[in-house]
Coordinates of C-alpha atoms and ligand atoms in Angstrom, one line a residue:
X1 CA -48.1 113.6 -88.1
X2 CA -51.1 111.3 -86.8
X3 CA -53.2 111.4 -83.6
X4 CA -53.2 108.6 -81.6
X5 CA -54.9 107.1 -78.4
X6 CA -53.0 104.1 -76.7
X7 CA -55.0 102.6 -74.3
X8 CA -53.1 100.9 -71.6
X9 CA -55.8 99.1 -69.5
X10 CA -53.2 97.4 -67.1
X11 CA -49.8 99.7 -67.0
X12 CA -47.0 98.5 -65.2
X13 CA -43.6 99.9 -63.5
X14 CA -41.2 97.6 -65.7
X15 CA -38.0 96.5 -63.0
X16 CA -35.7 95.2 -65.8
X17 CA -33.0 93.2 -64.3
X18 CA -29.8 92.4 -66.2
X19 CA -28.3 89.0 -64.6
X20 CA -25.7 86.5 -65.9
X21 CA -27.4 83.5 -65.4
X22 CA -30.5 83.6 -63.1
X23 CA -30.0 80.7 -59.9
X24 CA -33.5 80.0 -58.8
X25 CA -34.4 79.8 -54.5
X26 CA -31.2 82.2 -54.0
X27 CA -30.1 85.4 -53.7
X28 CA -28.8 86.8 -57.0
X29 CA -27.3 90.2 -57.6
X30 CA -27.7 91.7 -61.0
X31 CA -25.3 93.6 -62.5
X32 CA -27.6 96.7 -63.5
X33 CA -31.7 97.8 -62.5
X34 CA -33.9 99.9 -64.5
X35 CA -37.5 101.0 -63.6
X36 CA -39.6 102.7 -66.4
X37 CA -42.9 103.9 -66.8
X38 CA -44.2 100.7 -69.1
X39 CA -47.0 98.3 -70.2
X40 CA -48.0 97.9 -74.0
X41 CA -49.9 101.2 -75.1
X42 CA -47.4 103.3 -73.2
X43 CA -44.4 101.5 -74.8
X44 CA -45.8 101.9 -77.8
X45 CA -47.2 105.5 -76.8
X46 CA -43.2 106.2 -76.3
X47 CA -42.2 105.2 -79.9
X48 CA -45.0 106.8 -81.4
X49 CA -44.3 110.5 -79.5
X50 CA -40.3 109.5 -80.6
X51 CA -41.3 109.6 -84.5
X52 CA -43.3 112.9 -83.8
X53 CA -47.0 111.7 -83.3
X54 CA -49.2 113.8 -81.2
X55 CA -50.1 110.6 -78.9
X56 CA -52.6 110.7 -75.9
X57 CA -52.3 108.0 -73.4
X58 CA -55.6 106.5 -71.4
X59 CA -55.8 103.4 -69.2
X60 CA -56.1 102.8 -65.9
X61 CA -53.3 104.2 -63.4
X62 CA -52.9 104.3 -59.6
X63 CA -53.1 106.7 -57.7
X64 CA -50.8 105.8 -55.0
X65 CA -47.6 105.5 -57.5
X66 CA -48.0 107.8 -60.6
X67 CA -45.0 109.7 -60.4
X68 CA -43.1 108.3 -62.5
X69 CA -45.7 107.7 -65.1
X70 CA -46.3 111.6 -64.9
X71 CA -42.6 112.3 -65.4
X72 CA -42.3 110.0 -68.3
X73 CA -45.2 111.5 -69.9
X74 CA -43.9 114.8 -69.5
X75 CA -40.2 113.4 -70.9
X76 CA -42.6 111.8 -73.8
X77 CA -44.3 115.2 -74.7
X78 CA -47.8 112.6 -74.5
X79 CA -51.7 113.9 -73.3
X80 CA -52.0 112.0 -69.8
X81 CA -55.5 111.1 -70.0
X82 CA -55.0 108.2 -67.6
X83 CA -58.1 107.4 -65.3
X84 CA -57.0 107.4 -62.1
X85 CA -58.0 104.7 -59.8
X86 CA -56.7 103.9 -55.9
X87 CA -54.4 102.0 -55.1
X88 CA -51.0 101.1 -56.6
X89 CA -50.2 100.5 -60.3
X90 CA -48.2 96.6 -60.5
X91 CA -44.4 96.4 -60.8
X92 CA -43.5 93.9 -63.1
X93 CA -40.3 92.3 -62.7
X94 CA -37.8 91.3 -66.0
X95 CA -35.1 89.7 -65.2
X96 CA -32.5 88.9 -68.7
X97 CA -30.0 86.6 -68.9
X98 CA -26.7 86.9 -70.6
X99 CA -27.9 84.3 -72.5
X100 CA -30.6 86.5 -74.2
X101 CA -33.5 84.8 -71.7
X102 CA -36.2 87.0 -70.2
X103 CA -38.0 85.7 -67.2
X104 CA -40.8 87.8 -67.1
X105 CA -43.1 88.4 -63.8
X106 CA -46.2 89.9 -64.7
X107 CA -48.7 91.1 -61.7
X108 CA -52.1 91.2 -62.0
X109 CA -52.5 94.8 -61.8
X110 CA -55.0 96.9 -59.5
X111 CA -58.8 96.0 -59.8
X112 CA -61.1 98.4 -61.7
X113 CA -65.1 98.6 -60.8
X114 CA -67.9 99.6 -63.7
X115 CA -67.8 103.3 -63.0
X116 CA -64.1 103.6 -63.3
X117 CA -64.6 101.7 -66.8
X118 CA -67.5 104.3 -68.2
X119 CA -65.3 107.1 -66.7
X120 CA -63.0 105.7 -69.4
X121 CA -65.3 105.7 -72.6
X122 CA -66.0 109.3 -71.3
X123 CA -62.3 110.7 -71.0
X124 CA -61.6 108.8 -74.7
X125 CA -65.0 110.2 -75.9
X126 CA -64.0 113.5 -74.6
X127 CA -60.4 113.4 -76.6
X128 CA -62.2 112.5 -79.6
X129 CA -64.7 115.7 -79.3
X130 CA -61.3 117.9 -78.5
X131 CA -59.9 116.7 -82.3
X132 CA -60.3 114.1 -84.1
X133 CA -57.8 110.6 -83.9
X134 CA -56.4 108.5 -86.3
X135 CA -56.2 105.4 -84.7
X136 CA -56.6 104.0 -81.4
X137 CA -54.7 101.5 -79.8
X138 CA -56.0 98.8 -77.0
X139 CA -52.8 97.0 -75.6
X140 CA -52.3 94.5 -73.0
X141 CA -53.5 92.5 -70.1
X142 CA -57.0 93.1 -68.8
X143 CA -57.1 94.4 -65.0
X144 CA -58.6 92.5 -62.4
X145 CA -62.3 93.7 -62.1
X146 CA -62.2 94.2 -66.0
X147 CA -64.9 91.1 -67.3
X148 CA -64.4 89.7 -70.5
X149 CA -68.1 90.9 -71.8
X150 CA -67.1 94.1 -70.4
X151 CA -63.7 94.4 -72.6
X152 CA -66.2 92.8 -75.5
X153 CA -68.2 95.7 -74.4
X154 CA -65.8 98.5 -74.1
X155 CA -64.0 97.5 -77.8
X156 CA -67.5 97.2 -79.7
X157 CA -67.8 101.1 -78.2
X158 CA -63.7 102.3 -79.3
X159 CA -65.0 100.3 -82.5
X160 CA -68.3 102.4 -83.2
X161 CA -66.0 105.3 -83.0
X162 CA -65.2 104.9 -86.8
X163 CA -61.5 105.4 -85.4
X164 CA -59.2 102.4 -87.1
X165 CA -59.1 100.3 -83.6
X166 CA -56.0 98.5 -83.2
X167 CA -56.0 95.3 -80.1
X168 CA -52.7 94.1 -78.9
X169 CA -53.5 91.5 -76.4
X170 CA -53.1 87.5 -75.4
X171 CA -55.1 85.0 -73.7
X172 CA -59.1 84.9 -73.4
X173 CA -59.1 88.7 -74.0
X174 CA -57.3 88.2 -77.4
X175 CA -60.4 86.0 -78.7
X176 CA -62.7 88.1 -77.8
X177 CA -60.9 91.0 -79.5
X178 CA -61.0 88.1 -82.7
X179 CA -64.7 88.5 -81.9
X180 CA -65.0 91.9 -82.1
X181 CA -62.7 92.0 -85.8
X182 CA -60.9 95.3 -85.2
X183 CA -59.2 97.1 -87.6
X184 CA -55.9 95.2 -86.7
X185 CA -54.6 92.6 -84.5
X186 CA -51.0 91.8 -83.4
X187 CA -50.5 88.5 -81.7
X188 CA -47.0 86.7 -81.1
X189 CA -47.1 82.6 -82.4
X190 CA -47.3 81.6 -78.9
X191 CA -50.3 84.1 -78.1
X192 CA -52.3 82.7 -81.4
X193 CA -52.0 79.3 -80.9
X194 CA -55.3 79.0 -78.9
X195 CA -57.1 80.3 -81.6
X196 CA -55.3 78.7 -84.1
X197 CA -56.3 75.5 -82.5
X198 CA -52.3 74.5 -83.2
X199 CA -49.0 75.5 -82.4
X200 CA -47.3 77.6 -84.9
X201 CA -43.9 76.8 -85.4
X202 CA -43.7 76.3 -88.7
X203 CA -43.6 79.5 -91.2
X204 CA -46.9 77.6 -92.9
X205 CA -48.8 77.2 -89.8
X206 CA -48.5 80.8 -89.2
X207 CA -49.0 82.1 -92.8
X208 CA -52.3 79.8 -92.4
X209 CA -53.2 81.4 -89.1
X210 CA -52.4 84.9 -90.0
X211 CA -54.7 84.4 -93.4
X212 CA -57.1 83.0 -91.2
X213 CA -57.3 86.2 -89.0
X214 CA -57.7 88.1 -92.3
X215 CA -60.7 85.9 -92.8
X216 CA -62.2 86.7 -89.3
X217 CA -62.7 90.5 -90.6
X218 CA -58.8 91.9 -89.3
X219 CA -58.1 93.9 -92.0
X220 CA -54.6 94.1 -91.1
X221 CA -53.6 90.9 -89.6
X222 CA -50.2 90.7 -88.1
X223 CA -48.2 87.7 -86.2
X224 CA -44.9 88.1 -84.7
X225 CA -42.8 85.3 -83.9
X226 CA -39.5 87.0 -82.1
X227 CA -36.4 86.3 -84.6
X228 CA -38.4 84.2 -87.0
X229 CA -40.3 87.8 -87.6
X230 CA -43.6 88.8 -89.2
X231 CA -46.3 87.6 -91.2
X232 CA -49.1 90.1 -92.5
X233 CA -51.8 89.8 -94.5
X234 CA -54.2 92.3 -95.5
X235 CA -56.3 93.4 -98.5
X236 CA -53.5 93.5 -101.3
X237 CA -51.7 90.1 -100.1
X238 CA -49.4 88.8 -97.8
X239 CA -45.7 89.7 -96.6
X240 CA -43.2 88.2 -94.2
X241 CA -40.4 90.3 -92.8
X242 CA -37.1 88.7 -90.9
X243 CA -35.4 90.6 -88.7
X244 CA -31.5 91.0 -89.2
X245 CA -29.8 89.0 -86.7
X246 CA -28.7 91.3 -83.4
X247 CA -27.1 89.9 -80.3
X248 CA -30.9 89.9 -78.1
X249 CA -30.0 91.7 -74.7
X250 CA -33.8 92.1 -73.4
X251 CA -36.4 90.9 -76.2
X252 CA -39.3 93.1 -73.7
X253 CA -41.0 95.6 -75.2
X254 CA -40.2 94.2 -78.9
X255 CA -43.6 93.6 -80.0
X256 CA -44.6 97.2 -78.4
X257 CA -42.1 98.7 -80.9
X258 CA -43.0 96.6 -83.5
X259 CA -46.8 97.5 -83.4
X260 CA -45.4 101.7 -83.2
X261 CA -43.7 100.8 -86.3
X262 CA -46.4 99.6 -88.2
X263 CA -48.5 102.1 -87.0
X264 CA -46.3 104.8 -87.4
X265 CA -46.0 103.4 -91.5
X266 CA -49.2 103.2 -92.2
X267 CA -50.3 106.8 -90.1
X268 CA -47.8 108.1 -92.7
X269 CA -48.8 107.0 -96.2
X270 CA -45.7 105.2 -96.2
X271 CA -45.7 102.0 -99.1
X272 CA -46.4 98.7 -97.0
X273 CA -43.3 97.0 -97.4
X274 CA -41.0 99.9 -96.8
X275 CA -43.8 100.1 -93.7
X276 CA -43.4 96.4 -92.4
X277 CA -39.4 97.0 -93.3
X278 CA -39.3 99.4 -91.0
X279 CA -41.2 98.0 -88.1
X280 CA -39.4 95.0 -88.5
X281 CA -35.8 96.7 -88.4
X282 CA -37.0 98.8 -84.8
X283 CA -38.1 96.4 -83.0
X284 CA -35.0 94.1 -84.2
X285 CA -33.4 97.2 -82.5
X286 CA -35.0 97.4 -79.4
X287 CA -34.1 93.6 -78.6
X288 CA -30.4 95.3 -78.2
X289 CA -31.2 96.8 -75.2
X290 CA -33.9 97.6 -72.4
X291 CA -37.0 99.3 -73.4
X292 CA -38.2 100.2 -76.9
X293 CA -36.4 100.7 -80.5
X294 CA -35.0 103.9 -81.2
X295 CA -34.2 105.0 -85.1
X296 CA -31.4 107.5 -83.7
X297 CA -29.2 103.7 -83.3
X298 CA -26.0 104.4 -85.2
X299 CA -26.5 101.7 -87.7
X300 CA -30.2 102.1 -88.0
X301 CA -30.0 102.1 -91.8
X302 CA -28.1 99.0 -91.8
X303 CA -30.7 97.3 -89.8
X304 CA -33.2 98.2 -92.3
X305 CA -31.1 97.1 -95.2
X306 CA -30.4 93.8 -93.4
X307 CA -34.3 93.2 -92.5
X308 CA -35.6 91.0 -95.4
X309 CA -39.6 91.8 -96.4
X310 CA -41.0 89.1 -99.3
X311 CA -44.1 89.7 -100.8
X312 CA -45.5 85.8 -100.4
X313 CA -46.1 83.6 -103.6
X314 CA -49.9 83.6 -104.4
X315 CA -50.3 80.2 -103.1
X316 CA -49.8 80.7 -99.9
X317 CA -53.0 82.8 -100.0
X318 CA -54.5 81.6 -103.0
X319 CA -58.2 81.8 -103.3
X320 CA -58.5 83.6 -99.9
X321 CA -57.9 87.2 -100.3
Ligands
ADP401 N1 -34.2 87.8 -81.0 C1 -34.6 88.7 -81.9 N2 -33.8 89.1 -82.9 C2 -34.3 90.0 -83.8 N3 -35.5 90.6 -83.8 C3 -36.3 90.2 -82.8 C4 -35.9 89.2 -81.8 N4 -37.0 89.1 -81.0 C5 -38.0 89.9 -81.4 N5 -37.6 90.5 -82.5 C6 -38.4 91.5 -83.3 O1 -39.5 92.0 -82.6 C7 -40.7 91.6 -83.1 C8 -41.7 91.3 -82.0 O2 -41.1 90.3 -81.1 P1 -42.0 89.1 -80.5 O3 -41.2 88.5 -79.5 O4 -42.6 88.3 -81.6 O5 -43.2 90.0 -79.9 P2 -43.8 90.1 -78.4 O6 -42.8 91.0 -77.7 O7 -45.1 90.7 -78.5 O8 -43.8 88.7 -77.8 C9 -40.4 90.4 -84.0 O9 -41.3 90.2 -85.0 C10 -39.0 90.8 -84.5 O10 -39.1 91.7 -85.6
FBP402 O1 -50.3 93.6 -69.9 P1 -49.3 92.4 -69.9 O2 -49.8 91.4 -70.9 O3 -49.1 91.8 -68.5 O4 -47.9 92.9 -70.4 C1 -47.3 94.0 -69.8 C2 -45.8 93.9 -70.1 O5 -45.7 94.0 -71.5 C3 -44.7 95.0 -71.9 O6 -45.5 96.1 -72.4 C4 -43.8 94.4 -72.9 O7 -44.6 93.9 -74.0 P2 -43.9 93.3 -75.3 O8 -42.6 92.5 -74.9 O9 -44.9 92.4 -75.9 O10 -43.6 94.4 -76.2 C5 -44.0 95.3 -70.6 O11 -43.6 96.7 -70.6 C6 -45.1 95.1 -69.6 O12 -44.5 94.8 -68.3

């Protein structure tokens, strides 16, 4: 069992919608509502308490709405070291089609002022003197108030820890977590492409990318890219998974599970493909339905003996790792 810190600097309620078909400038009525305790690092947070982690949770949460986030954490068995800060945590709206579309409406969260942001360092400072942690986790949107040179700021501190710091982000924030070269990165093709300078349809472009990353100093560089799956590259090579193919009811909170997965593996000792096998396979489960994977599925083991993991030909790589 590993310790680990999931920093969710900009939670969210999650109001998952389940719709036929959404009709734009109308009234619709969906056919099922679910609001959950969310946001990356407590997502991931979830899986990670799931597979039996001792997991502490930090971020920013409101004051004003943090029941539910205290239930779930109790449900979770997680250490709430939220900060709180006034005001009301954001509701995010996802509204899935029958189709397999997700519309996703993501607020901008409550705003956060330098004193709340050292109160943070302190609290994860403060974990870190209570026992020691083997990874921490940085996931998500940044929260208004939050500058970019601060975040530089705050991850060049979580970094100095020695603790393996793992960023999950997008947009400007992402390249300044590039910047920083954390222990691991895990972008989606769409969240990359800035930094890649390209888009990254093609499985080349993003084994290029993702080797790229590795380059920058990300030791383990990941890219997902939804049912096209994985690409990773770290120290002894480069992998791609595919996921099997499941019937996508709400794809939200698939990259969460996905980055649980892989830290969950590697927290464990477990071999890297049966690792990246396995991350692969939950979050392919968690696409099934709203919220994250869950290994107690019925045919779990069949979605990890249908996920395909290849250990890339040399050339892919050659000369770069
Ligand atoms: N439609 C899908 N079918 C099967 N697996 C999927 C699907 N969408 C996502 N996944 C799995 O979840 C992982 C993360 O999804 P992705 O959409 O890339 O991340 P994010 O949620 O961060 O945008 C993928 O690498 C894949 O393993
Ligand atoms: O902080 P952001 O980028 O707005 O993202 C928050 C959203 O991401 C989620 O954590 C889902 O993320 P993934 O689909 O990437 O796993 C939602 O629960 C939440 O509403």
């Amino acid at each position: 069992m590993a310790r680990v810190i999931c920093i969710t600097l900009n939670p969210a309620l999650d109001l998952a919608f389940e719709l036929e078909e959404l009709a734009l400038g109308t009234v619709n009525r969906p056919k099922h509502a679910q609001l959950e305790a969310a946001g990356k690092g407590v997502n991931v947070a979830r899986v990670l308490a799931a597979l039996g982690h001792d997991v502490v949770v930090s971020g920013f949460l409101g004051r004003d709405n943090d029941g539910p986030f205290q239930l779930a954490f109790k449900h979770m068995g997680v250490t709430d070291a939220f900060v709180r800060v006034s005001g009301e945590t954001r509701i995010n709206a996802k509204l899935a089609e029958k189709s397999g579309r997700v519309t996703d409406i993501n607020g901008p969260g409550i705003g956060v002022d330098t004193a709340q942001v050292a109160s943070l360092l302190d609290t994860i400072e403060q974990q870190l003197n209570d026992a020691p942690a083997d990874a921490i986790l940085v996931a998500g949107s940044l929260p208004p108030g939050l500058s970019l040179p601060a975040f530089s700021e705050l991850l060049t501190h979580l970094k100095a820890t020695g603790v393996p710091l793992w960023v999950d982000t997008s947009g400007e924030a992402l390249l300044r977590a590039i910047e920083i070269a954390p222990e691991a990165v895990k972008p989606n093709e769409l969240e990359l492409a800035d930094w890649a300078g390209s888009t990254l349809e093609s499985h080349d472009s993003r084994v290029n990318a993702t080797t790229r990353l590795y380059q920058a100093g990300i030791k383990q560089a990941l890219l997902s890219a939804g049912a096209e799956g994985v690409i990773w590259v770290n120290t002894c090579g480069a992998w791609q998974a595919t996921p099997p193919s499941v019937q996508a009811v709400n794809t939200v909170g698939a990259g969460d599970t996905f980055v649980a997965g892989m830290l969950h593996g590697l927290l464990s000792q477990q071999d890297k493909e049966e690792t990246l096998r396995f991350a692969t396979a939950l979050s392919a489960e968690s696409v099934r339905h709203v919220g994250v994977g869950t290994t107690q599925a019925d045919d779990f083991s069949l979605l990890l003996q249908r996920t395909r993991v290849q250990h890339l030909h040399a050339s892919h790589t050659e000369g770069t790792l």
